[in-house]
Amino acid sequence: MSLGQNECRHRGDCAGVVDCKAEIAFLLDGSSNIGQRRFNLQKNFIAKVAVMLGIGTEGPHMGVVQARADKVPLRWSHGRKTRRGRHRKKMGGPGPRHPSDRTAPGEQPKTEFYLKNFTSAKDVVFAVKEISFRGGNSNIGKAVKHTAQSFFTNANGVRKGIPKVMVVFIDGWPSDNIEEAGMIAREYGINVFIVSVAPPAPEELGMVQDVAFIDKAVCKNNSFFSFHMQNWFGTAKFAKPLAQKLCTHEQLFCSKTCYNSVNIAFLIDGSSSVGDQNFRLMLEFMSNIVRSFEVSDVGAKVAAIQFTYDQRLEFSLNDYPNKDDVLKAIYNIRYMSGGTATGDAINFAVRNVFQPTKDGHNKNFLVIITDGQSYDDVRGPAITAQRSDISGTGKIGTGIIRVRVPVRFCGTSVWHTCGTRVPPVCPLGTTRTVPETALKFSAVPGIVLKPHSYLPCSSVCCREDMNIRVTVYSVGVAWAPLEDLKDMASEPKNSHTFFTREFPGLEQIYSSIIRGICRDYLDSQK
């Protein structure tokens, strides 16, 4: 028994965090600044955290990367030499670095072991003990970038749907810029934690490239992702709190990316004008989009609806929990043939595919593919799908009704915002009798309204805080009117509307849809 195991067993708190699943890379500070003795203390701390996590086949997996030196800059002869140099000498460290303390330039960070190499805490503790101190300059930024791009791969043991975490240890401050590296890690869906030990003293701040380096490198600047320790002594008390943070999945915001946090519904035209061969090209277009996303029961989800005058739900968002099954389901869709009622199909998608969501849930996207003009209105249903918090007032009969959109149904009823003033019988007008600022009642899904139509108030249900925002991409082929495509598309219209004269041209469009979905997702997270 060694390192962390012995001490935590003596205290009786070795139990791993319950139900923890995470892919964790510990990025060691192996610079000359830390010295051999403190490097060993750093390893001891990591071993304690590994035991606390309960590393196991079905639990957390971890690997270790050591920041590898390029070369020591000559500027290491200023203030820090005096304070830290003397301090490290007294602790048995190497003392101040000298320009002659160099390693080979241009070397990459070293991966000590991968996620797949060890699946028990005992083996991990032993592997950590065997890590050798490298020395040199602390190229933390370079190591973070390398780890984000090369460490978290399927070949290295990453499991689908499990949060990816990087714990970066920095003794003092980094010698390079880690802001860009942190940005790259976030783009890869990696939750970066910074464990800062012995932060720079006031007289040393002049030597720090960016004093806000922690805030710019972590997943999110909210204090959750930064962890501070005054020194490497007495760190045992910090192991459990850090392990608990690494397993708090609901706080790991950066696990969510555009590739694993979206719901994509395809609304595909099955009308007679498409034809069987072109219909297959449409299915291939859908498959090309799906292949880019991480489909799983905890990741991206895909649904498909085919429409003519009628609608057919081919499969819902929760029918298939992996990408291969979704692709097979797309391939097996059978061509319907018939007319074109795109507006009704949009209403059908909103009612039957998308559910009310809260912040943090997957963002909803609807990709409409059609080759002709719809026989019904498309603009109203599209507005209803896209907007979730639009209110308007207008005099209707004897009262003023204030409503919230989208208006969904319980049976044949309209959901009004709670507290709305509604007369005993609610006279409803069309958009011609309701001011432009008010809700366009003709856009209400499932109800065909005529002037002076009536809806009994007893059928009105009350539901508050509906949130079914759907971003709509419209893809037109051949005879699809550009005006209709723009009416259906989300804002800005130009970046959500696509057109090709022939179905083979869809091959040139799908990559733009993927980029657009990612752009919209990132914008929604700001």
Short mmCIF file of C-alpha atoms in Angstrom, two decimals:
data_model
loop_
_atom_site.label_atom_id
_atom_site.label_comp_id
_atom_site.label_asym_id
_atom_site.label_seq_id
_atom_site.Cartn_x
_atom_site.Cartn_y
_atom_site.Cartn_z
CA MET A 1 0.00 0.00 0.00
CA SER A 2 1.43 3.38 -0.94
CA LEU A 3 0.88 7.08 -1.39
CA GLY A 4 -2.74 8.11 -0.99
CA GLN A 5 -4.15 4.70 -0.08
CA ASN A 6 -2.37 4.37 3.23
CA GLU A 7 -3.31 7.79 4.56
CA CYS A 8 -6.96 7.80 3.50
CA ARG A 9 -7.51 4.27 4.85
CA HIS A 10 -6.08 5.40 8.16
CA ARG A 11 -8.68 8.19 8.25
CA GLY A 12 -11.46 5.89 7.00
CA ASP A 13 -12.61 8.10 4.10
CA CYS A 14 -11.41 6.11 1.11
CA ALA A 15 -14.85 5.46 -0.32
CA GLY A 16 -15.24 6.67 -3.86
CA VAL A 17 -17.80 9.26 -4.90
CA VAL A 18 -21.10 7.43 -5.41
CA ASP A 19 -22.32 7.04 -9.01
CA CYS A 20 -19.42 9.01 -10.40
CA LYS A 21 -18.58 8.62 -14.06
CA ALA A 22 -15.99 10.83 -15.68
CA GLU A 23 -13.01 10.70 -18.03
CA ILE A 24 -10.31 12.64 -16.20
CA ALA A 25 -6.88 13.80 -17.35
CA PHE A 26 -4.57 15.11 -14.62
CA LEU A 27 -2.04 17.54 -16.08
CA LEU A 28 1.04 17.62 -13.87
CA ASP A 29 3.29 20.63 -13.43
CA GLY A 30 6.72 19.06 -14.03
CA SER A 31 8.65 22.31 -14.29
CA SER A 32 11.93 23.06 -12.53
CA ASN A 33 10.00 25.65 -10.56
CA ILE A 34 8.22 22.98 -8.56
CA GLY A 35 11.29 20.87 -7.81
CA GLN A 36 11.61 17.15 -7.13
CA ARG A 37 10.23 17.18 -3.58
CA ARG A 38 7.11 19.20 -4.34
CA PHE A 39 6.63 17.17 -7.51
CA ASN A 40 6.41 14.07 -5.31
CA LEU A 41 3.90 15.84 -3.06
CA GLN A 42 1.88 16.67 -6.17
CA LYS A 43 1.86 12.97 -7.11
CA ASN A 44 0.76 12.04 -3.59
CA PHE A 45 -2.16 14.43 -3.86
CA ILE A 46 -3.24 13.02 -7.24
CA ALA A 47 -3.09 9.51 -5.82
CA LYS A 48 -5.35 10.55 -2.94
CA VAL A 49 -7.85 12.05 -5.36
CA ALA A 50 -7.77 8.87 -7.47
CA VAL A 51 -8.68 6.79 -4.42
CA MET A 52 -11.43 9.24 -3.44
CA LEU A 53 -12.87 9.04 -6.95
CA GLY A 54 -13.12 5.27 -6.76
CA ILE A 55 -11.43 4.59 -10.08
CA GLY A 56 -13.03 1.49 -11.57
CA THR A 57 -14.30 -0.21 -14.71
CA GLU A 58 -17.80 1.23 -14.35
CA GLY A 59 -16.74 4.38 -12.52
CA PRO A 60 -14.30 7.21 -13.27
CA HIS A 61 -11.27 6.55 -15.48
CA MET A 62 -8.16 8.70 -15.32
CA GLY A 63 -4.87 9.32 -17.09
CA VAL A 64 -1.92 11.60 -16.49
CA VAL A 65 -0.05 14.02 -18.75
CA GLN A 66 3.12 15.84 -17.69
CA ALA A 67 3.88 19.25 -19.14
CA ARG A 68 7.13 18.71 -20.97
CA ALA A 69 9.81 21.39 -21.26
CA ASP A 70 10.74 23.34 -24.35
CA LYS A 71 13.56 25.39 -22.90
CA VAL A 72 14.05 27.61 -19.89
CA PRO A 73 13.78 31.34 -20.67
CA LEU A 74 16.64 33.57 -19.60
CA ARG A 75 14.22 35.89 -17.80
CA TRP A 76 14.24 33.46 -14.87
CA SER A 77 16.77 35.55 -13.02
CA HIS A 78 14.45 38.13 -11.52
CA GLY A 79 12.33 38.50 -8.38
CA ARG A 80 11.08 34.95 -8.19
CA LYS A 81 14.61 33.62 -8.03
CA THR A 82 15.12 35.28 -4.68
CA ARG A 83 11.91 34.31 -2.89
CA ARG A 84 11.16 30.90 -4.38
CA GLY A 85 14.74 29.92 -4.92
CA ARG A 86 15.59 30.25 -1.25
CA HIS A 87 12.30 28.60 -0.28
CA ARG A 88 12.92 25.58 -2.49
CA LYS A 89 16.50 25.19 -1.27
CA LYS A 90 15.26 24.98 2.29
CA MET A 91 12.70 22.36 1.24
CA GLY A 92 15.27 20.30 -0.60
CA GLY A 93 14.24 21.50 -4.05
CA PRO A 94 16.64 22.35 -6.84
CA GLY A 95 16.92 26.04 -6.02
CA PRO A 96 16.65 28.78 -8.64
CA ARG A 97 16.83 27.76 -12.24
CA HIS A 98 19.81 28.74 -14.27
CA PRO A 99 20.01 29.41 -18.01
CA SER A 100 22.02 26.22 -18.32
CA ASP A 101 19.08 24.17 -16.98
CA ARG A 102 17.69 23.24 -20.36
CA THR A 103 16.05 20.31 -22.04
CA ALA A 104 15.74 19.60 -25.72
CA PRO A 105 13.67 22.29 -27.44
CA GLY A 106 10.44 21.52 -29.24
CA GLU A 107 9.45 18.44 -27.23
CA GLN A 108 5.77 17.61 -26.71
CA PRO A 109 4.00 17.09 -23.38
CA LYS A 110 4.32 13.51 -22.24
CA THR A 111 1.32 11.28 -21.67
CA GLU A 112 2.29 9.12 -18.69
CA PHE A 113 -0.71 6.82 -19.08
CA TYR A 114 -4.11 6.87 -20.81
CA LEU A 115 -7.67 6.36 -19.58
CA LYS A 116 -7.72 2.80 -20.87
CA ASN A 117 -4.50 1.68 -19.18
CA PHE A 118 -5.73 1.23 -15.60
CA THR A 119 -9.22 0.60 -14.25
CA SER A 120 -8.56 0.24 -10.53
CA ALA A 121 -7.43 2.77 -7.95
CA LYS A 122 -4.63 0.45 -6.84
CA ASP A 123 -3.11 0.28 -10.32
CA VAL A 124 -3.50 4.02 -10.84
CA VAL A 125 -1.75 4.79 -7.53
CA PHE A 126 1.17 2.56 -8.49
CA ALA A 127 1.40 4.14 -11.98
CA VAL A 128 1.42 7.64 -10.48
CA LYS A 129 4.20 6.64 -8.11
CA GLU A 130 6.36 5.58 -11.08
CA ILE A 131 6.13 8.97 -12.87
CA SER A 132 9.54 10.64 -13.16
CA PHE A 133 10.16 14.34 -12.65
CA ARG A 134 11.15 16.07 -15.90
CA GLY A 135 12.05 19.64 -14.98
CA GLY A 136 12.34 22.60 -17.31
CA ASN A 137 9.90 25.33 -18.22
CA SER A 138 6.18 24.99 -17.40
CA ASN A 139 4.56 25.01 -20.83
CA ILE A 140 1.09 24.59 -19.37
CA GLY A 141 -0.72 26.20 -22.32
CA LYS A 142 0.98 23.88 -24.77
CA ALA A 143 0.18 20.88 -22.59
CA VAL A 144 -3.51 21.85 -22.21
CA LYS A 145 -3.86 22.20 -25.98
CA HIS A 146 -2.09 18.89 -26.59
CA THR A 147 -4.26 17.09 -24.03
CA ALA A 148 -7.49 18.54 -25.43
CA GLN A 149 -6.65 17.54 -29.00
CA SER A 150 -4.88 14.20 -28.51
CA PHE A 151 -5.74 12.63 -25.16
CA PHE A 152 -9.54 12.33 -25.21
CA THR A 153 -10.04 9.94 -28.13
CA ASN A 154 -11.91 6.65 -28.50
CA ALA A 155 -8.60 4.90 -29.15
CA ASN A 156 -7.30 6.14 -25.79
CA GLY A 157 -10.31 4.81 -23.89
CA VAL A 158 -12.91 7.59 -23.96
CA ARG A 159 -16.43 6.26 -23.40
CA LYS A 160 -19.48 7.73 -25.12
CA GLY A 161 -21.67 10.09 -23.13
CA ILE A 162 -19.23 10.42 -20.19
CA PRO A 163 -18.08 13.94 -19.18
CA LYS A 164 -14.47 14.80 -20.07
CA VAL A 165 -12.48 16.61 -17.38
CA MET A 166 -8.96 18.05 -17.31
CA VAL A 167 -7.39 18.96 -13.95
CA VAL A 168 -4.44 21.30 -14.48
CA PHE A 169 -1.92 21.81 -11.67
CA ILE A 170 0.02 25.07 -11.71
CA ASP A 171 2.69 25.85 -9.13
CA GLY A 172 3.02 29.61 -9.33
CA TRP A 173 2.04 30.71 -12.83
CA PRO A 174 2.34 29.41 -16.40
CA SER A 175 5.25 30.44 -18.59
CA ASP A 176 3.09 30.56 -21.73
CA ASN A 177 -0.36 31.75 -22.74
CA ILE A 178 -3.11 29.35 -21.68
CA GLU A 179 -6.13 31.45 -22.73
CA GLU A 180 -6.17 30.05 -26.27
CA ALA A 181 -5.57 26.52 -24.94
CA GLY A 182 -8.54 26.88 -22.59
CA MET A 183 -10.70 28.00 -25.48
CA ILE A 184 -9.69 24.96 -27.53
CA ALA A 185 -10.49 22.67 -24.58
CA ARG A 186 -13.97 24.18 -24.29
CA GLU A 187 -14.55 23.65 -28.01
CA TYR A 188 -13.70 19.98 -27.51
CA GLY A 189 -16.24 19.73 -24.68
CA ILE A 190 -13.64 19.40 -21.93
CA ASN A 191 -14.22 20.77 -18.43
CA VAL A 192 -10.95 22.43 -17.38
CA PHE A 193 -10.23 22.77 -13.67
CA ILE A 194 -7.21 24.75 -12.48
CA VAL A 195 -5.56 23.74 -9.19
CA SER A 196 -3.38 26.70 -8.30
CA VAL A 197 -0.67 26.24 -5.68
CA ALA A 198 1.40 29.08 -4.20
CA PRO A 199 0.02 31.84 -6.43
CA PRO A 200 2.33 34.72 -7.37
CA ALA A 201 3.07 37.23 -4.64
CA PRO A 202 2.35 40.93 -5.28
CA GLU A 203 6.01 41.64 -6.07
CA GLU A 204 5.98 38.84 -8.66
CA LEU A 205 2.93 39.93 -10.64
CA GLY A 206 5.08 41.94 -13.04
CA MET A 207 6.56 38.71 -14.34
CA VAL A 208 3.19 37.06 -14.97
CA GLN A 209 2.17 37.16 -18.63
CA ASP A 210 -1.55 37.38 -17.75
CA VAL A 211 -2.61 37.76 -14.11
CA ALA A 212 -6.13 36.56 -15.01
CA PHE A 213 -4.82 33.30 -16.49
CA ILE A 214 -7.01 31.11 -14.25
CA ASP A 215 -10.26 32.87 -15.20
CA LYS A 216 -9.44 32.58 -18.90
CA ALA A 217 -8.41 28.93 -18.83
CA VAL A 218 -11.15 27.27 -16.77
CA CYS A 219 -14.37 25.90 -18.23
CA LYS A 220 -16.40 28.74 -16.77
CA ASN A 221 -15.33 31.67 -14.61
CA ASN A 222 -17.69 31.02 -11.71
CA SER A 223 -15.23 29.85 -8.98
CA PHE A 224 -16.42 26.23 -9.29
CA PHE A 225 -13.61 25.31 -11.70
CA SER A 226 -10.77 26.96 -9.78
CA PHE A 227 -9.19 25.32 -6.75
CA HIS A 228 -6.56 27.05 -4.60
CA MET A 229 -4.03 25.56 -2.20
CA GLN A 230 -1.42 27.66 -0.39
CA ASN A 231 1.28 25.00 -0.65
CA TRP A 232 1.83 21.28 -1.20
CA PHE A 233 1.86 20.44 2.52
CA GLY A 234 -1.30 19.31 4.29
CA THR A 235 -3.16 18.79 1.03
CA ALA A 236 -5.01 15.64 2.19
CA LYS A 237 -8.00 17.71 3.32
CA PHE A 238 -8.43 19.04 -0.23
CA ALA A 239 -8.61 15.64 -1.96
CA LYS A 240 -12.23 14.82 -1.18
CA PRO A 241 -13.67 18.28 -2.05
CA LEU A 242 -11.84 18.18 -5.40
CA ALA A 243 -13.05 14.64 -6.13
CA GLN A 244 -16.63 15.69 -5.39
CA LYS A 245 -16.36 18.63 -7.78
CA LEU A 246 -15.08 16.40 -10.57
CA CYS A 247 -18.16 14.21 -10.20
CA THR A 248 -20.80 16.95 -9.98
CA HIS A 249 -22.10 16.34 -13.49
CA GLU A 250 -24.76 19.04 -13.46
CA GLN A 251 -22.00 21.64 -12.95
CA LEU A 252 -19.78 20.37 -15.76
CA PHE A 253 -21.07 22.90 -18.26
CA CYS A 254 -18.36 22.37 -20.84
CA SER A 255 -19.33 18.74 -21.36
CA LYS A 256 -22.05 20.08 -23.58
CA THR A 257 -21.08 20.93 -27.14
CA CYS A 258 -23.03 21.45 -30.32
CA TYR A 259 -22.27 17.85 -31.22
CA ASN A 260 -23.77 16.25 -28.11
CA SER A 261 -26.39 18.73 -26.86
CA VAL A 262 -28.89 19.23 -29.66
CA ASN A 263 -32.21 17.75 -30.73
CA ILE A 264 -32.49 17.63 -34.52
CA ALA A 265 -35.82 16.85 -36.18
CA PHE A 266 -35.96 16.43 -39.95
CA LEU A 267 -39.21 17.41 -41.65
CA ILE A 268 -39.01 15.82 -45.10
CA ASP A 269 -41.27 16.35 -48.10
CA GLY A 270 -42.79 13.09 -49.30
CA SER A 271 -44.95 14.65 -52.02
CA SER A 272 -45.41 13.17 -55.50
CA SER A 273 -43.15 15.74 -57.13
CA VAL A 274 -40.10 14.44 -55.26
CA GLY A 275 -39.96 10.93 -56.73
CA ASP A 276 -38.38 7.84 -55.24
CA GLN A 277 -34.82 8.43 -56.47
CA ASN A 278 -34.70 12.01 -55.21
CA PHE A 279 -36.26 10.89 -51.96
CA ARG A 280 -33.27 8.60 -51.42
CA LEU A 281 -30.94 11.58 -52.00
CA MET A 282 -32.89 13.43 -49.33
CA LEU A 283 -32.32 10.56 -46.90
CA GLU A 284 -28.60 10.58 -47.70
CA PHE A 285 -28.56 14.32 -46.95
CA MET A 286 -30.06 13.61 -43.53
CA SER A 287 -27.53 10.84 -42.87
CA ASN A 288 -24.61 13.12 -43.72
CA ILE A 289 -25.78 15.59 -41.08
CA VAL A 290 -26.39 12.92 -38.42
CA ARG A 291 -22.91 11.41 -38.85
CA SER A 292 -21.32 14.56 -37.41
CA PHE A 293 -23.21 14.38 -34.09
CA GLU A 294 -22.68 12.30 -30.96
CA VAL A 295 -26.02 10.53 -30.77
CA SER A 296 -26.70 8.78 -27.46
CA ASP A 297 -29.29 8.57 -24.70
CA VAL A 298 -27.45 11.41 -22.94
CA GLY A 299 -26.24 13.23 -26.06
CA ALA A 300 -27.67 14.45 -29.35
CA LYS A 301 -31.07 13.10 -30.37
CA VAL A 302 -32.63 12.78 -33.82
CA ALA A 303 -36.22 12.51 -35.07
CA ALA A 304 -37.80 12.37 -38.53
CA ILE A 305 -41.26 13.29 -39.83
CA GLN A 306 -42.41 12.75 -43.41
CA PHE A 307 -45.26 14.86 -44.72
CA THR A 308 -47.61 15.19 -47.67
CA TYR A 309 -51.13 16.38 -46.85
CA ASP A 310 -50.75 14.07 -43.88
CA GLN A 311 -47.85 13.61 -41.49
CA ARG A 312 -46.06 10.46 -40.40
CA LEU A 313 -43.69 10.36 -37.44
CA GLU A 314 -40.97 8.04 -38.74
CA PHE A 315 -39.18 7.98 -35.38
CA SER A 316 -39.03 10.24 -32.34
CA LEU A 317 -36.12 11.77 -30.44
CA ASN A 318 -36.01 8.93 -27.92
CA ASP A 319 -36.52 5.95 -30.23
CA TYR A 320 -32.87 5.28 -31.05
CA PRO A 321 -30.08 5.78 -28.47
CA ASN A 322 -27.10 5.51 -30.83
CA LYS A 323 -25.99 6.83 -34.20
CA ASP A 324 -25.91 3.49 -36.03
CA ASP A 325 -29.55 2.78 -35.19
CA VAL A 326 -30.58 6.28 -36.28
CA LEU A 327 -28.81 5.85 -39.63
CA LYS A 328 -30.52 2.49 -40.18
CA ALA A 329 -33.88 4.04 -39.35
CA ILE A 330 -33.29 6.83 -41.87
CA TYR A 331 -32.36 4.31 -44.54
CA ASN A 332 -35.59 2.37 -43.87
CA ILE A 333 -37.94 5.35 -44.33
CA ARG A 334 -40.43 4.57 -47.10
CA TYR A 335 -41.58 7.20 -49.56
CA MET A 336 -45.22 8.27 -49.06
CA SER A 337 -46.17 10.33 -52.18
CA GLY A 338 -49.01 12.85 -52.07
CA GLY A 339 -49.61 16.60 -51.76
CA THR A 340 -47.71 19.30 -49.83
CA ALA A 341 -48.95 20.84 -46.57
CA THR A 342 -45.81 22.15 -44.92
CA GLY A 343 -47.55 24.43 -42.41
CA ASP A 344 -49.55 21.56 -40.91
CA ALA A 345 -46.36 19.50 -40.83
CA ILE A 346 -44.54 22.18 -38.79
CA ASN A 347 -47.43 22.24 -36.31
CA PHE A 348 -47.29 18.45 -36.12
CA ALA A 349 -43.55 18.54 -35.38
CA VAL A 350 -43.97 21.07 -32.57
CA ARG A 351 -46.79 19.07 -30.97
CA ASN A 352 -45.34 15.59 -31.35
CA VAL A 353 -41.55 15.87 -31.33
CA PHE A 354 -40.33 18.74 -29.19
CA GLN A 355 -41.08 18.97 -25.50
CA PRO A 356 -40.84 21.91 -23.08
CA THR A 357 -37.23 22.30 -21.99
CA LYS A 358 -35.34 24.08 -19.26
CA ASP A 359 -32.00 25.84 -19.44
CA GLY A 360 -29.23 23.31 -19.90
CA HIS A 361 -31.33 20.88 -21.93
CA ASN A 362 -30.63 20.14 -25.57
CA LYS A 363 -31.26 22.94 -28.01
CA ASN A 364 -33.99 22.19 -30.57
CA PHE A 365 -33.48 22.33 -34.33
CA LEU A 366 -35.92 21.63 -37.15
CA VAL A 367 -34.50 21.02 -40.65
CA ILE A 368 -37.25 21.32 -43.29
CA ILE A 369 -36.56 19.87 -46.74
CA THR A 370 -39.12 20.52 -49.48
CA ASP A 371 -39.21 20.73 -53.26
CA GLY A 372 -42.38 22.73 -53.88
CA GLN A 373 -44.92 25.27 -52.72
CA SER A 374 -47.08 24.44 -49.76
CA TYR A 375 -50.87 24.44 -50.10
CA ASP A 376 -51.20 26.00 -46.65
CA ASP A 377 -49.67 28.88 -44.70
CA VAL A 378 -46.11 28.25 -43.49
CA ARG A 379 -45.21 31.54 -41.85
CA GLY A 380 -47.57 31.35 -38.87
CA PRO A 381 -46.64 27.82 -37.78
CA ALA A 382 -42.93 28.65 -38.19
CA ILE A 383 -43.27 31.72 -35.97
CA THR A 384 -45.12 29.64 -33.38
CA ALA A 385 -42.33 27.07 -33.38
CA GLN A 386 -39.51 29.59 -33.09
CA ARG A 387 -40.85 31.99 -30.48
CA SER A 388 -41.50 30.98 -26.92
CA ASP A 389 -42.04 34.26 -25.12
CA ILE A 390 -43.96 36.66 -27.34
CA SER A 391 -46.89 38.51 -25.86
CA GLY A 392 -49.33 40.95 -27.40
CA THR A 393 -52.57 42.67 -26.57
CA GLY A 394 -55.61 43.30 -28.69
CA LYS A 395 -59.29 43.96 -28.16
CA ILE A 396 -61.20 40.81 -28.95
CA GLY A 397 -64.91 40.95 -28.23
CA THR A 398 -65.44 42.41 -24.77
CA GLY A 399 -62.07 41.68 -23.21
CA ILE A 400 -58.33 42.09 -23.67
CA ILE A 401 -56.50 38.78 -23.85
CA ARG A 402 -52.80 38.48 -23.17
CA VAL A 403 -51.21 35.25 -24.30
CA ARG A 404 -47.80 33.63 -24.46
CA VAL A 405 -46.50 31.78 -27.50
CA PRO A 406 -46.00 29.02 -28.52
CA VAL A 407 -49.59 28.08 -27.77
CA ARG A 408 -49.76 24.33 -27.20
CA PHE A 409 -52.70 22.06 -26.56
CA CYS A 410 -54.30 19.85 -24.00
CA GLY A 411 -56.76 18.05 -26.25
CA THR A 412 -58.30 20.78 -28.40
CA SER A 413 -57.63 23.52 -25.87
CA VAL A 414 -55.39 26.52 -25.96
CA TRP A 415 -52.86 27.09 -23.18
CA HIS A 416 -53.02 30.70 -22.10
CA THR A 417 -50.62 32.32 -19.65
CA CYS A 418 -51.97 31.93 -16.11
CA GLY A 419 -53.86 34.96 -14.86
CA THR A 420 -55.06 35.96 -18.32
CA ARG A 421 -58.33 37.81 -18.40
CA VAL A 422 -60.75 35.70 -20.42
CA PRO A 423 -64.52 36.35 -20.81
CA PRO A 424 -67.04 33.50 -20.33
CA VAL A 425 -67.08 32.94 -24.07
CA CYS A 426 -63.96 33.93 -25.97
CA PRO A 427 -64.58 35.41 -29.40
CA LEU A 428 -61.56 34.75 -31.54
CA GLY A 429 -60.72 36.64 -34.71
CA THR A 430 -58.31 35.93 -37.50
CA THR A 431 -55.16 37.94 -38.12
CA ARG A 432 -57.32 40.38 -40.08
CA THR A 433 -59.27 41.36 -36.98
CA VAL A 434 -56.43 41.22 -34.45
CA PRO A 435 -53.76 43.96 -34.35
CA GLU A 436 -50.38 43.03 -35.79
CA THR A 437 -48.88 43.26 -32.29
CA ALA A 438 -51.23 40.61 -30.97
CA LEU A 439 -51.06 36.87 -31.36
CA LYS A 440 -51.99 35.72 -34.83
CA PHE A 441 -54.70 33.28 -33.83
CA SER A 442 -54.72 31.71 -37.31
CA ALA A 443 -51.24 30.37 -36.39
CA VAL A 444 -52.61 28.34 -33.48
CA PRO A 445 -51.81 24.69 -34.27
CA GLY A 446 -54.74 22.39 -34.91
CA ILE A 447 -57.50 25.02 -35.13
CA VAL A 448 -58.87 26.54 -38.34
CA LEU A 449 -60.34 29.91 -37.41
CA LYS A 450 -62.83 32.06 -39.28
CA PRO A 451 -63.97 35.60 -38.44
CA HIS A 452 -66.11 35.67 -35.28
CA SER A 453 -65.22 32.08 -34.36
CA TYR A 454 -65.91 31.10 -30.75
CA LEU A 455 -64.02 28.86 -28.36
CA PRO A 456 -65.63 28.06 -24.97
CA CYS A 457 -63.47 29.29 -22.12
CA SER A 458 -64.13 26.06 -20.26
CA SER A 459 -61.78 24.39 -22.73
CA VAL A 460 -58.92 26.74 -21.91
CA CYS A 461 -56.11 25.21 -19.87
CA CYS A 462 -53.54 27.27 -18.00
CA ARG A 463 -49.82 26.52 -18.39
CA GLU A 464 -47.01 28.91 -17.59
CA ASP A 465 -43.35 29.15 -18.61
CA MET A 466 -43.52 27.04 -21.73
CA ASN A 467 -40.16 26.97 -23.43
CA ILE A 468 -40.08 25.18 -26.76
CA ARG A 469 -37.73 27.26 -28.80
CA VAL A 470 -37.01 25.67 -32.14
CA THR A 471 -34.41 27.00 -34.56
CA VAL A 472 -35.61 26.33 -38.09
CA TYR A 473 -33.45 25.65 -41.15
CA SER A 474 -35.30 25.56 -44.45
CA VAL A 475 -33.81 23.72 -47.42
CA GLY A 476 -35.54 24.14 -50.76
CA VAL A 477 -35.09 22.19 -53.97
CA ALA A 478 -36.35 22.84 -57.51
CA TRP A 479 -39.74 24.60 -57.30
CA ALA A 480 -39.67 25.55 -53.62
CA PRO A 481 -40.47 29.32 -53.46
CA LEU A 482 -37.68 31.34 -51.86
CA GLU A 483 -40.27 33.51 -50.10
CA ASP A 484 -41.74 30.48 -48.33
CA LEU A 485 -38.29 29.20 -47.40
CA LYS A 486 -37.42 32.53 -45.78
CA ASP A 487 -40.78 32.69 -44.02
CA MET A 488 -40.07 29.33 -42.41
CA ALA A 489 -36.42 29.96 -41.51
CA SER A 490 -35.15 31.45 -38.26
CA GLU A 491 -33.36 34.78 -38.08
CA PRO A 492 -31.06 35.76 -39.64
CA LYS A 493 -32.91 34.44 -42.68
CA ASN A 494 -29.92 34.34 -45.02
CA SER A 495 -27.94 31.96 -42.82
CA HIS A 496 -30.90 29.64 -42.17
CA THR A 497 -32.23 29.40 -45.73
CA PHE A 498 -30.74 27.15 -48.41
CA PHE A 499 -31.72 26.38 -51.98
CA THR A 500 -30.50 24.09 -54.75
CA ARG A 501 -32.00 23.58 -58.19
CA GLU A 502 -31.57 19.82 -58.15
CA PHE A 503 -31.51 17.15 -55.45
CA PRO A 504 -27.85 16.15 -56.03
CA GLY A 505 -27.02 19.70 -54.91
CA LEU A 506 -27.95 18.74 -51.34
CA GLU A 507 -24.46 17.24 -51.11
CA GLN A 508 -23.06 20.79 -51.13
CA ILE A 509 -25.37 22.01 -48.36
CA TYR A 510 -25.18 19.58 -45.44
CA SER A 511 -21.81 20.83 -44.11
CA SER A 512 -23.22 24.37 -43.94
CA ILE A 513 -26.19 23.09 -41.92
CA ILE A 514 -23.81 21.41 -39.45
CA ARG A 515 -21.73 24.57 -39.06
CA GLY A 516 -24.89 26.61 -38.63
CA ILE A 517 -26.22 24.34 -35.89
CA CYS A 518 -22.92 24.65 -34.01
CA ARG A 519 -22.91 28.41 -34.46
CA ASP A 520 -26.48 28.70 -33.15
CA TYR A 521 -25.70 26.42 -30.23
CA LEU A 522 -22.64 28.43 -29.18
CA ASP A 523 -24.60 31.68 -29.51
CA SER A 524 -27.30 30.28 -27.22
CA GLN A 525 -24.69 29.57 -24.52
CA LYS A 526 -23.44 33.15 -24.31
#
